[in-house]
Tab-separated table of C-alpha atoms in Angstrom:
chain	number	residue	atom	x	y	z
A	1	UNK	CA	-102.173	-28.888	235.769
A	2	UNK	CA	-104.758	-30.557	233.576
A	3	UNK	CA	-108.463	-29.928	233.966
A	4	UNK	CA	-110.387	-33.132	234.859
A	5	UNK	CA	-112.539	-32.899	231.712
A	6	UNK	CA	-109.412	-32.851	229.522
A	7	UNK	CA	-107.513	-35.586	231.408
A	8	UNK	CA	-108.605	-38.372	229.045
A	9	UNK	CA	-107.389	-36.623	225.900
A	10	UNK	CA	-104.211	-35.501	227.689
A	11	UNK	CA	-103.373	-39.086	228.727
A	12	UNK	CA	-104.105	-40.313	225.221
A	13	UNK	CA	-101.774	-37.683	223.725
A	14	UNK	CA	-98.971	-38.509	226.181
A	15	UNK	CA	-99.292	-42.255	225.558
A	16	UNK	CA	-99.438	-41.761	221.791
A	17	UNK	CA	-96.338	-39.529	221.792
A	18	UNK	CA	-94.407	-42.018	223.954
A	19	UNK	CA	-95.336	-44.805	221.572
A	20	UNK	CA	-94.292	-42.768	218.532
A	21	UNK	CA	-90.935	-42.012	220.194
A	22	UNK	CA	-90.353	-45.724	220.773
A	23	UNK	CA	-91.166	-46.500	217.142
A	24	UNK	CA	-88.841	-43.758	215.908
A	25	UNK	CA	-85.985	-44.988	218.124
A	26	UNK	CA	-86.506	-48.572	216.955
A	27	UNK	CA	-86.345	-47.489	213.302
A	28	UNK	CA	-82.997	-45.796	213.950
A	29	UNK	CA	-81.663	-48.888	215.755
A	30	UNK	CA	-82.740	-51.172	212.925
A	31	UNK	CA	-81.262	-48.873	210.283
A	32	UNK	CA	-77.837	-48.880	211.933
A	33	UNK	CA	-78.035	-52.572	212.876
A	34	UNK	CA	-78.573	-53.490	209.213
A	35	UNK	CA	-75.607	-51.365	208.159
A	36	UNK	CA	-73.294	-52.937	210.728
A	37	UNK	CA	-74.443	-56.489	209.988
A	38	UNK	CA	-73.718	-56.140	206.288
A	39	UNK	CA	-70.244	-54.702	206.723
A	40	UNK	CA	-67.394	-57.113	207.238
A	41	UNK	CA	-63.650	-56.774	207.602
A	42	UNK	CA	-62.940	-59.848	205.488
A	43	UNK	CA	-61.832	-59.518	201.916
A	44	UNK	CA	-64.058	-60.779	199.098
A	45	UNK	CA	-61.535	-63.565	198.461
A	46	UNK	CA	-61.817	-64.729	202.087
A	47	UNK	CA	-65.615	-64.730	201.911
A	48	UNK	CA	-65.529	-66.676	198.635
A	49	UNK	CA	-63.102	-69.256	200.087
A	50	UNK	CA	-65.248	-69.561	203.195
A	51	UNK	CA	-68.353	-70.202	201.084
A	52	UNK	CA	-66.486	-72.782	199.004
A	53	UNK	CA	-65.284	-74.505	202.183
A	54	UNK	CA	-68.835	-74.614	203.594
A	55	UNK	CA	-70.109	-76.061	200.323
A	56	UNK	CA	-67.359	-78.695	200.279
A	57	UNK	CA	-68.085	-79.603	203.901
A	58	UNK	CA	-71.817	-79.926	203.199
A	59	UNK	CA	-71.121	-82.161	200.204
A	60	UNK	CA	-68.730	-84.310	202.233
A	61	UNK	CA	-71.218	-84.698	205.076
A	62	UNK	CA	-74.038	-85.488	202.650
A	63	UNK	CA	-71.938	-88.209	201.031
A	64	UNK	CA	-71.605	-90.079	204.342
A	65	UNK	CA	-73.989	-92.944	205.094
A	66	UNK	CA	-76.855	-91.842	207.343
A	67	UNK	CA	-75.638	-93.659	210.465
A	68	UNK	CA	-72.109	-92.220	210.160
A	69	UNK	CA	-73.424	-88.708	209.466
A	70	UNK	CA	-75.754	-88.851	212.471
A	71	UNK	CA	-72.964	-90.110	214.734
A	72	UNK	CA	-70.534	-87.477	213.492
A	73	UNK	CA	-73.004	-84.599	213.894
A	74	UNK	CA	-74.195	-85.733	217.319
A	75	UNK	CA	-70.607	-85.999	218.556
A	76	UNK	CA	-68.912	-83.043	216.898
A	77	UNK	CA	-71.784	-80.546	216.632
A	78	UNK	CA	-74.086	-81.427	219.521
A	79	UNK	CA	-71.219	-82.455	221.829
A	80	UNK	CA	-72.721	-85.815	222.789
A	81	UNK	CA	-70.460	-88.524	224.201
A	82	UNK	CA	-70.200	-91.909	222.493
A	83	UNK	CA	-72.147	-93.563	225.337
A	84	UNK	CA	-75.024	-91.096	224.920
A	85	UNK	CA	-75.129	-91.651	221.157
A	86	UNK	CA	-75.017	-95.431	221.634
A	87	UNK	CA	-77.962	-95.238	224.008
A	88	UNK	CA	-79.928	-93.066	221.564
A	89	UNK	CA	-79.191	-95.387	218.630
A	90	UNK	CA	-79.641	-98.603	220.657
A	91	UNK	CA	-76.205	-99.920	219.653
A	92	UNK	CA	-72.966	-100.582	221.495
A	93	UNK	CA	-70.342	-97.944	222.206
A	94	UNK	CA	-67.951	-99.941	220.005
A	95	UNK	CA	-70.364	-99.594	217.085
A	96	UNK	CA	-70.420	-95.818	217.597
A	97	UNK	CA	-66.615	-95.744	217.748
A	98	UNK	CA	-66.464	-97.670	214.478
A	99	UNK	CA	-68.998	-95.347	212.799
A	100	UNK	CA	-67.025	-92.320	213.948
A	101	UNK	CA	-63.760	-93.828	212.718
A	102	UNK	CA	-65.247	-94.556	209.292
A	103	UNK	CA	-66.847	-91.097	209.071
A	104	UNK	CA	-63.579	-89.331	209.910
A	105	UNK	CA	-61.650	-91.544	207.490
A	106	UNK	CA	-64.118	-90.759	204.696
A	107	UNK	CA	-64.041	-87.033	205.442
A	108	UNK	CA	-60.218	-86.979	205.435
A	109	UNK	CA	-60.134	-88.670	202.044
A	110	UNK	CA	-62.378	-86.021	200.557
């Protein structure tokens, strides 16, 4: 039991210790999370090839005209249907189909 005159300091000590325990546990979690995030099962060659592929893809996408790039990204990345893209761009669905065809053709050639 805690005497009423010491209750305030007792509560402060309990709260402070609980807070310090939370901080200590979070430090441990972050330490091990960083270690697991940095480790990978892929070989250095795989990582290098992956980085080269990403760079090549970025260059290919950047070389597309703006309307083709936007159509491609909206369809393939955002999952939008041609009709939705056509409505957003205020063009016909056929125009979106043509843009997509030209974008894919250009990307295949690169």
